[in-house]
Each structure stands twice: as C-alpha cells, then as structure tokens.
PDB file of C-alpha atoms in Angstrom:
ATOM      1  CA  ALA A 808      -5.577 -16.847  -4.395  1.00  0.00           C
ATOM      2  CA  GLN A 809      -5.589 -13.250  -5.520  1.00  0.00           C
ATOM      3  CA  SER A 810      -2.611 -11.713  -7.312  1.00  0.00           C
ATOM      4  CA  VAL A 811      -1.560  -8.567  -9.118  1.00  0.00           C
ATOM      5  CA  ALA A 812       0.986  -8.132 -11.890  1.00  0.00           C
ATOM      6  CA  GLN A 813       2.594  -4.944 -13.092  1.00  0.00           C
ATOM      7  CA  PRO A 814       4.529  -6.128 -16.147  1.00  0.00           C
ATOM      8  CA  GLU A 815       6.714  -3.044 -16.529  1.00  0.00           C
ATOM      9  CA  ASP A 816       9.339  -2.118 -13.964  1.00  0.00           C
ATOM     10  CA  GLN A 817       9.716   1.306 -15.570  1.00  0.00           C
ATOM     11  CA  VAL A 818       7.811   3.513 -17.986  1.00  0.00           C
ATOM     12  CA  ASN A 819       9.442   6.478 -19.719  1.00  0.00           C
ATOM     13  CA  VAL A 820       7.295   9.238 -21.210  1.00  0.00           C
ATOM     14  CA  ALA A 821       7.949  12.711 -22.568  1.00  0.00           C
ATOM     15  CA  GLU A 822       6.111  15.569 -20.898  1.00  0.00           C
ATOM     16  CA  GLY A 823       2.839  16.313 -22.659  1.00  0.00           C
ATOM     17  CA  ASN A 824       2.484  12.801 -24.055  1.00  0.00           C
ATOM     18  CA  PRO A 825      -0.139  10.339 -22.845  1.00  0.00           C
ATOM     19  CA  LEU A 826       0.952   7.738 -20.328  1.00  0.00           C
ATOM     20  CA  THR A 827      -0.217   4.237 -19.492  1.00  0.00           C
ATOM     21  CA  VAL A 828       0.878   2.096 -16.543  1.00  0.00           C
ATOM     22  CA  LYS A 829      -0.296  -1.486 -16.872  1.00  0.00           C
ATOM     23  CA  CYS A 830      -1.882  -3.762 -14.269  1.00  0.00           C
ATOM     24  CA  THR A 831      -3.449  -7.198 -14.507  1.00  0.00           C
ATOM     25  CA  TYR A 832      -5.060  -9.127 -11.684  1.00  0.00           C
ATOM     26  CA  SER A 833      -6.378 -12.518 -10.684  1.00  0.00           C
ATOM     27  CA  VAL A 834      -9.163 -13.078  -8.137  1.00  0.00           C
ATOM     28  CA  SER A 835     -11.763 -15.748  -7.472  1.00  0.00           C
ATOM     29  CA  GLY A 836     -14.685 -13.377  -7.064  1.00  0.00           C
ATOM     30  CA  ASN A 837     -15.237  -9.819  -8.189  1.00  0.00           C
ATOM     31  CA  PRO A 838     -12.343  -7.419  -7.713  1.00  0.00           C
ATOM     32  CA  TYR A 839     -11.987  -4.131  -5.956  1.00  0.00           C
ATOM     33  CA  LEU A 840      -9.062  -2.411  -7.672  1.00  0.00           C
ATOM     34  CA  PHE A 841      -6.913   0.476  -6.511  1.00  0.00           C
ATOM     35  CA  TRP A 842      -4.038   2.629  -7.703  1.00  0.00           C
ATOM     36  CA  TYR A 843      -1.618   4.261  -5.269  1.00  0.00           C
ATOM     37  CA  VAL A 844       1.351   6.560  -5.928  1.00  0.00           C
ATOM     38  CA  GLN A 845       4.532   6.857  -3.869  1.00  0.00           C
ATOM     39  CA  TYR A 846       6.669   9.965  -4.134  1.00  0.00           C
ATOM     40  CA  PRO A 847      10.248   9.928  -2.780  1.00  0.00           C
ATOM     41  CA  ASN A 848      10.421   9.947   1.019  1.00  0.00           C
ATOM     42  CA  ARG A 849       6.648   9.940   1.316  1.00  0.00           C
ATOM     43  CA  GLY A 850       4.011   7.331   2.063  1.00  0.00           C
ATOM     44  CA  LEU A 851       1.667   5.857  -0.503  1.00  0.00           C
ATOM     45  CA  GLN A 852      -1.188   8.066  -1.615  1.00  0.00           C
ATOM     46  CA  PHE A 853      -4.515   6.849  -2.950  1.00  0.00           C
ATOM     47  CA  LEU A 854      -5.234   7.829  -6.577  1.00  0.00           C
ATOM     48  CA  LEU A 855      -8.427   6.028  -7.569  1.00  0.00           C
ATOM     49  CA  LYS A 856     -10.454   2.847  -7.210  1.00  0.00           C
ATOM     50  CA  TYR A 857     -12.882   0.662  -9.094  1.00  0.00           C
ATOM     51  CA  ILE A 858     -15.738  -0.923  -7.161  1.00  0.00           C
ATOM     52  CA  THR A 859     -18.532  -1.442  -9.661  1.00  0.00           C
ATOM     53  CA  GLY A 860     -20.344   0.370 -12.445  1.00  0.00           C
ATOM     54  CA  ASP A 861     -18.651   2.526 -15.069  1.00  0.00           C
ATOM     55  CA  ASN A 862     -15.481   0.871 -16.328  1.00  0.00           C
ATOM     56  CA  LEU A 863     -13.677   4.213 -16.613  1.00  0.00           C
ATOM     57  CA  VAL A 864     -12.735   5.605 -13.239  1.00  0.00           C
ATOM     58  CA  LYS A 865     -11.414   9.119 -12.705  1.00  0.00           C
ATOM     59  CA  GLY A 866      -9.133  10.017  -9.838  1.00  0.00           C
ATOM     60  CA  SER A 867      -6.715  12.561  -8.444  1.00  0.00           C
ATOM     61  CA  TYR A 868      -4.260  14.694 -10.441  1.00  0.00           C
ATOM     62  CA  GLY A 869      -5.965  13.991 -13.779  1.00  0.00           C
ATOM     63  CA  PHE A 870      -5.402  10.238 -13.666  1.00  0.00           C
ATOM     64  CA  GLU A 871      -7.961   7.710 -14.803  1.00  0.00           C
ATOM     65  CA  ALA A 872      -8.084   3.944 -15.085  1.00  0.00           C
ATOM     66  CA  GLU A 873     -10.050   1.546 -17.219  1.00  0.00           C
ATOM     67  CA  PHE A 874     -11.408  -1.701 -15.828  1.00  0.00           C
ATOM     68  CA  ASN A 875     -11.529  -4.521 -18.384  1.00  0.00           C
ATOM     69  CA  LYS A 876     -13.111  -7.654 -16.986  1.00  0.00           C
ATOM     70  CA  SER A 877     -12.437  -9.876 -19.985  1.00  0.00           C
ATOM     71  CA  GLN A 878      -8.736  -9.004 -19.965  1.00  0.00           C
ATOM     72  CA  THR A 879      -8.573  -8.814 -16.141  1.00  0.00           C
ATOM     73  CA  SER A 880      -6.792  -5.500 -16.440  1.00  0.00           C
ATOM     74  CA  PHE A 881      -6.920  -2.124 -14.719  1.00  0.00           C
ATOM     75  CA  HIS A 882      -4.491   0.144 -16.564  1.00  0.00           C
ATOM     76  CA  LEU A 883      -3.717   3.626 -15.260  1.00  0.00           C
ATOM     77  CA  LYS A 884      -3.777   6.438 -17.794  1.00  0.00           C
ATOM     78  CA  LYS A 885      -3.284  10.170 -18.128  1.00  0.00           C
ATOM     79  CA  PRO A 886      -3.828  12.152 -21.341  1.00  0.00           C
ATOM     80  CA  SER A 887      -0.884  14.509 -20.836  1.00  0.00           C
ATOM     81  CA  ALA A 888       2.029  13.629 -18.537  1.00  0.00           C
ATOM     82  CA  LEU A 889       3.755  16.140 -16.274  1.00  0.00           C
ATOM     83  CA  VAL A 890       7.316  15.979 -14.951  1.00  0.00           C
ATOM     84  CA  SER A 891       5.787  16.047 -11.458  1.00  0.00           C
ATOM     85  CA  ASP A 892       4.014  12.741 -12.210  1.00  0.00           C
ATOM     86  CA  SER A 893       7.379  10.982 -11.933  1.00  0.00           C
ATOM     87  CA  ALA A 894       6.946   8.535  -9.055  1.00  0.00           C
ATOM     88  CA  LEU A 895       6.383   4.886  -8.147  1.00  0.00           C
ATOM     89  CA  TYR A 896       2.900   3.572  -8.931  1.00  0.00           C
ATOM     90  CA  PHE A 897       1.277   0.555  -7.291  1.00  0.00           C
ATOM     91  CA  CYS A 898      -1.788  -1.375  -8.383  1.00  0.00           C
ATOM     92  CA  ALA A 899      -3.694  -3.271  -5.680  1.00  0.00           C
ATOM     93  CA  VAL A 900      -6.608  -5.701  -5.558  1.00  0.00           C
ATOM     94  CA  ARG A 901      -9.098  -6.952  -3.008  1.00  0.00           C
ATOM     95  CA  GLU A 902     -11.807  -9.572  -3.497  1.00  0.00           C
ATOM     96  CA  ASP A 903     -15.455  -8.887  -2.789  1.00  0.00           C
ATOM     97  CA  THR A 904     -16.001 -12.281  -1.171  1.00  0.00           C
ATOM     98  CA  GLY A 905     -15.220 -11.142   2.343  1.00  0.00           C
ATOM     99  CA  GLY A 906     -11.459 -11.530   2.241  1.00  0.00           C
ATOM    100  CA  PHE A 907      -9.626  -8.908   4.184  1.00  0.00           C
ATOM    101  CA  LYS A 908      -6.261  -8.697   2.503  1.00  0.00           C
ATOM    102  CA  THR A 909      -5.172  -6.160  -0.110  1.00  0.00           C
ATOM    103  CA  ILE A 910      -2.518  -7.483  -2.481  1.00  0.00           C
ATOM    104  CA  PHE A 911      -0.139  -4.942  -4.020  1.00  0.00           C
ATOM    105  CA  GLY A 912       1.798  -5.248  -7.239  1.00  0.00           C
ATOM    106  CA  ALA A 913       5.560  -4.796  -7.314  1.00  0.00           C
ATOM    107  CA  GLY A 914       5.246  -1.253  -8.605  1.00  0.00           C
ATOM    108  CA  THR A 915       6.095   0.613 -11.804  1.00  0.00           C
ATOM    109  CA  ARG A 916       8.463   3.558 -11.798  1.00  0.00           C
ATOM    110  CA  LEU A 917       7.298   6.345 -14.076  1.00  0.00           C
ATOM    111  CA  PHE A 918       9.829   8.797 -15.491  1.00  0.00           C
ATOM    112  CA  VAL A 919       8.474  11.854 -17.270  1.00  0.00           C
ATOM    113  CA  LYS A 920      11.156  13.763 -19.170  1.00  0.00           C
ATOM    114  CA  ALA A 921      10.832  17.474 -19.856  1.00  0.00           C
TER     115      ALA A 921
ATOM    116  CA  GLU B1309      -5.811  17.346   6.480  1.00  0.00           C
ATOM    117  CA  ALA B1310      -5.711  14.341   8.823  1.00  0.00           C
ATOM    118  CA  GLU B1311      -2.697  12.072   8.456  1.00  0.00           C
ATOM    119  CA  VAL B1312      -1.398   8.774   9.741  1.00  0.00           C
ATOM    120  CA  ALA B1313       1.520   9.382  12.101  1.00  0.00           C
ATOM    121  CA  GLN B1314       4.448   7.018  12.505  1.00  0.00           C
ATOM    122  CA  SER B1315       7.564   7.120  14.642  1.00  0.00           C
ATOM    123  CA  PRO B1316      10.440   6.878  14.455  1.00  0.00           C
ATOM    124  CA  ARG B1317      11.053   7.736  10.800  1.00  0.00           C
ATOM    125  CA  TYR B1318      14.412   5.973  10.808  1.00  0.00           C
ATOM    126  CA  LYS B1319      15.832   3.265  13.041  1.00  0.00           C
ATOM    127  CA  ILE B1320      19.248   1.651  12.984  1.00  0.00           C
ATOM    128  CA  THR B1321      19.799  -1.320  15.236  1.00  0.00           C
ATOM    129  CA  GLU B1322      22.104  -4.260  15.624  1.00  0.00           C
ATOM    130  CA  LYS B1323      20.903  -7.783  15.042  1.00  0.00           C
ATOM    131  CA  SER B1324      19.439  -9.531  18.084  1.00  0.00           C
ATOM    132  CA  GLN B1325      18.252  -6.219  19.517  1.00  0.00           C
ATOM    133  CA  ALA B1326      14.609  -5.316  20.047  1.00  0.00           C
ATOM    134  CA  VAL B1327      12.881  -2.553  18.069  1.00  0.00           C
ATOM    135  CA  ALA B1328       9.441  -1.019  18.259  1.00  0.00           C
ATOM    136  CA  PHE B1329       7.453   1.126  15.863  1.00  0.00           C
ATOM    137  CA  TRP B1330       4.446   3.261  16.695  1.00  0.00           C
ATOM    138  CA  CYS B1331       1.483   4.277  14.560  1.00  0.00           C
ATOM    139  CA  ASP B1332      -1.408   6.667  15.182  1.00  0.00           C
ATOM    140  CA  PRO B1333      -4.144   6.279  12.549  1.00  0.00           C
ATOM    141  CA  ILE B1334      -6.545   8.911  11.301  1.00  0.00           C
ATOM    142  CA  SER B1335      -9.187   9.599  13.911  1.00  0.00           C
ATOM    143  CA  GLY B1336     -12.273   7.470  13.374  1.00  0.00           C
ATOM    144  CA  HIS B1337     -10.538   4.848  11.269  1.00  0.00           C
ATOM    145  CA  ALA B1338     -11.391   1.461  12.727  1.00  0.00           C
ATOM    146  CA  THR B1339      -9.087  -0.566  10.498  1.00  0.00           C
ATOM    147  CA  LEU B1340      -5.322  -0.390  10.920  1.00  0.00           C
ATOM    148  CA  TYR B1341      -2.681  -2.163   8.826  1.00  0.00           C
ATOM    149  CA  TRP B1342       1.043  -2.812   9.182  1.00  0.00           C
ATOM    150  CA  TYR B1343       2.947  -3.506   5.974  1.00  0.00           C
ATOM    151  CA  ARG B1344       6.559  -4.325   5.209  1.00  0.00           C
ATOM    152  CA  GLN B1345       8.008  -2.935   1.994  1.00  0.00           C
ATOM    153  CA  ILE B1346      11.325  -4.245   0.743  1.00  0.00           C
ATOM    154  CA  LEU B1347      13.144  -2.037  -1.749  1.00  0.00           C
ATOM    155  CA  GLY B1348      11.867  -2.688  -5.253  1.00  0.00           C
ATOM    156  CA  GLN B1349       8.745  -4.515  -4.095  1.00  0.00           C
ATOM    157  CA  GLY B1350       5.183  -3.675  -3.209  1.00  0.00           C
ATOM    158  CA  PRO B1351       3.933  -3.512   0.374  1.00  0.00           C
ATOM    159  CA  GLU B1352       3.256  -6.873   2.016  1.00  0.00           C
ATOM    160  CA  LEU B1353       0.619  -7.058   4.738  1.00  0.00           C
ATOM    161  CA  LEU B1354       1.963  -8.146   8.114  1.00  0.00           C
ATOM    162  CA  VAL B1355      -1.082  -7.615  10.307  1.00  0.00           C
ATOM    163  CA  GLN B1356      -4.526  -6.032  10.067  1.00  0.00           C
ATOM    164  CA  PHE B1357      -6.649  -4.847  12.983  1.00  0.00           C
ATOM    165  CA  GLN B1358     -10.347  -4.141  13.144  1.00  0.00           C
ATOM    166  CA  ASP B1359     -10.624  -1.955  16.243  1.00  0.00           C
ATOM    167  CA  GLU B1360      -8.502  -3.857  18.800  1.00  0.00           C
ATOM    168  CA  SER B1361      -8.901  -7.281  17.190  1.00  0.00           C
ATOM    169  CA  VAL B1362      -6.500  -8.928  14.768  1.00  0.00           C
ATOM    170  CA  VAL B1363      -8.304  -9.995  11.591  1.00  0.00           C
ATOM    171  CA  ASP B1364      -5.284 -11.130   9.574  1.00  0.00           C
ATOM    172  CA  ASP B1365      -1.764 -11.914  10.774  1.00  0.00           C
ATOM    173  CA  SER B1366      -1.064 -14.805   8.454  1.00  0.00           C
ATOM    174  CA  GLN B1367       2.170 -13.231   7.130  1.00  0.00           C
ATOM    175  CA  LEU B1368       3.469 -12.027  10.508  1.00  0.00           C
ATOM    176  CA  PRO B1369       6.564 -13.987  11.662  1.00  0.00           C
ATOM    177  CA  LYS B1370       5.140 -14.646  15.065  1.00  0.00           C
ATOM    178  CA  ASP B1371       8.328 -16.060  16.534  1.00  0.00           C
ATOM    179  CA  ARG B1372       9.864 -12.580  16.486  1.00  0.00           C
ATOM    180  CA  PHE B1373       7.161 -10.068  15.525  1.00  0.00           C
ATOM    181  CA  SER B1374       4.269  -8.895  17.661  1.00  0.00           C
ATOM    182  CA  ALA B1375       1.649  -6.213  17.205  1.00  0.00           C
ATOM    183  CA  GLU B1376      -0.947  -4.723  19.457  1.00  0.00           C
ATOM    184  CA  ARG B1377      -3.695  -2.138  19.355  1.00  0.00           C
ATOM    185  CA  LEU B1378      -4.907  -2.250  22.929  1.00  0.00           C
ATOM    186  CA  LYS B1379      -7.509   0.510  22.919  1.00  0.00           C
ATOM    187  CA  GLY B1380      -8.388   0.265  19.255  1.00  0.00           C
ATOM    188  CA  VAL B1381      -6.611   3.509  18.404  1.00  0.00           C
ATOM    189  CA  ASP B1382      -2.820   3.641  18.120  1.00  0.00           C
ATOM    190  CA  SER B1383      -0.698   0.570  17.537  1.00  0.00           C
ATOM    191  CA  THR B1384       2.790  -0.780  18.186  1.00  0.00           C
ATOM    192  CA  LEU B1385       4.747  -3.258  16.073  1.00  0.00           C
ATOM    193  CA  LYS B1386       7.678  -4.962  17.792  1.00  0.00           C
ATOM    194  CA  ILE B1387      10.537  -7.095  16.527  1.00  0.00           C
ATOM    195  CA  GLN B1388      12.589  -9.130  18.974  1.00  0.00           C
ATOM    196  CA  PRO B1389      15.219 -10.146  18.111  1.00  0.00           C
ATOM    197  CA  ALA B1390      15.878  -8.220  14.923  1.00  0.00           C
ATOM    198  CA  GLU B1391      17.593 -10.053  12.081  1.00  0.00           C
ATOM    199  CA  LEU B1392      19.513  -8.716   9.084  1.00  0.00           C
ATOM    200  CA  GLY B1393      16.662  -9.695   6.768  1.00  0.00           C
ATOM    201  CA  ASP B1394      14.258  -7.424   8.650  1.00  0.00           C
ATOM    202  CA  SER B1395      15.822  -4.344   7.069  1.00  0.00           C
ATOM    203  CA  ALA B1396      12.928  -2.719   5.182  1.00  0.00           C
ATOM    204  CA  MET B1397      10.383   0.092   5.267  1.00  0.00           C
ATOM    205  CA  TYR B1398       7.552  -0.537   7.712  1.00  0.00           C
ATOM    206  CA  LEU B1399       4.342   1.194   6.686  1.00  0.00           C
ATOM    207  CA  CYS B1400       1.237   1.810   8.731  1.00  0.00           C
ATOM    208  CA  ALA B1401      -2.106   2.537   7.092  1.00  0.00           C
ATOM    209  CA  SER B1402      -5.668   3.062   8.218  1.00  0.00           C
ATOM    210  CA  SER B1403      -9.093   3.034   6.625  1.00  0.00           C
ATOM    211  CA  LEU B1404     -12.728   3.528   7.465  1.00  0.00           C
ATOM    212  CA  SER B1405     -14.588   0.331   8.149  1.00  0.00           C
ATOM    213  CA  SER B1406     -18.163  -0.004   7.082  1.00  0.00           C
ATOM    214  CA  GLY B1407     -18.268  -3.749   6.717  1.00  0.00           C
ATOM    215  CA  THR B1408     -17.085  -3.516   3.149  1.00  0.00           C
ATOM    216  CA  ASN B1409     -13.775  -4.287   1.499  1.00  0.00           C
ATOM    217  CA  TYR B1410     -13.480  -1.297  -0.796  1.00  0.00           C
ATOM    218  CA  ASN B1411     -12.375   1.559   1.429  1.00  0.00           C
ATOM    219  CA  GLU B1412      -9.080   3.058   0.348  1.00  0.00           C
ATOM    220  CA  GLN B1413      -6.169   3.081   2.761  1.00  0.00           C
ATOM    221  CA  PHE B1414      -4.307   6.131   4.058  1.00  0.00           C
ATOM    222  CA  PHE B1415      -0.612   5.541   4.628  1.00  0.00           C
ATOM    223  CA  GLY B1416       1.853   7.058   7.038  1.00  0.00           C
ATOM    224  CA  PRO B1417       5.384   8.092   5.979  1.00  0.00           C
ATOM    225  CA  GLY B1418       6.874   4.806   7.168  1.00  0.00           C
ATOM    226  CA  THR B1419       9.761   3.758   9.389  1.00  0.00           C
ATOM    227  CA  ARG B1420      12.934   2.746   7.607  1.00  0.00           C
ATOM    228  CA  LEU B1421      14.658   0.010   9.600  1.00  0.00           C
ATOM    229  CA  THR B1422      18.297  -0.892   9.078  1.00  0.00           C
ATOM    230  CA  VAL B1423      19.632  -3.924  10.929  1.00  0.00           C
ATOM    231  CA  LEU B1424      23.439  -4.134  11.160  1.00  0.00           C
TER     232      LEU B1424
END
C-alpha cells in the first residue's frame, strides 16, 4: 500500500534563508509525486509534480523539489524564503500501476519570520 | 481563471440531521474527488468519480454518506444522519483525465461542517 510521511509538523525559517520541507514515500510501483500548499481559509493549490525524467522539478512561486529514488524522498525547497510563503504544505503520492487514489501526507506548517 | 466552486462554505447542524454539499468542477474536468480533512491532518479521499461513474469509494462510510454526479458535471455529497465525528472540512477537487494518473488536482475552498 502506498504511503507518505512528512516528518516535521512545523518548519521555522528566517526570511531570506533557504527552506526545506521534507517528504518520504512508499509505493509498490513508480511514484507520481506532488506538492500542494494551503493558505488560511483557502483550498489547496498545486505547486509542482514529478512524473519522470529530471530529478529536480521546478514549480510555482520559486519552489522546487528533488526526487531521490534511492532515499524514496521528494523534499520541497526554496533558495530564499519569503514571509508570504508561510502556509501549510502537503506532499502527495500516486502509483503508476493504474491505482486511482492520491495519498496525502499530514502536512507541514511553514513559518517564515521577518 | 477557472475555479472549483463549493457551497455552502460553512454548515452547522445538529447530530442526526441530514446535510448536503455541492461541488461544481472546472469545466472539462472529467475526474471529480471528494475529500475529508480533519484539523491537523491531510485530506483523505472519500469518493472519486470519472465522469458519472464512481471509481473509488472504498473510504466512504456508505451507511451514512452518499455521493452522486448524475450528469458527469456537478456533484453532491450527502450525510444522513450526521454524527459528531463528521465535523471536518469537506474538499472537492477536479482534474483532467487522459487515462493517466499524474494530472494535478484543482481544489475548491471547502465546506467546513460543524456537528453539534
């Protein structure tokens, strides 16, 4: 069965510093991996996804994520954090074997301090 | 920019009452999802439609929950009777369907349900 783990409930970063939000996954086949962001009182918004190919994926708002098959990880990164990046971030996984369900992690709350 | 619409945004009800939520996906999106999100947790899939057909309802409590998408466009999720443990955010999402599993989902603002 597929699963996703976000080991940190909260990440605190100073504005201008790099940020990393961690995600590890478990699937039987090959993974499709996604990052979504949830701002207060708003629905989830898609940030980026990994399907195949280049392990470094670039997405919205300057975010990127690195797929590491050997470590089964898909960490979200940004070179320079902004206060406006403060939000709840969710990692999600789907298998490529024809399964229909997307499994979401529990979420990581990012606080960026000015 | 096209968005997923949901109504109502907030619903307060007493236990044992019936509630219904409505979702209108982005035009042209064949796949529609209903999720439940409990505070502090990630979304959990309740039901997934491909056009008007259910493709996954394995986590839907079928004794009290029902969902339909009669014309393959908008959808309704119903709870009858509501229980205290149903208090949560109910999210609707939609995605393109091209026979693949890697289309991203577009989420509506959600309906926050409080059962008293």
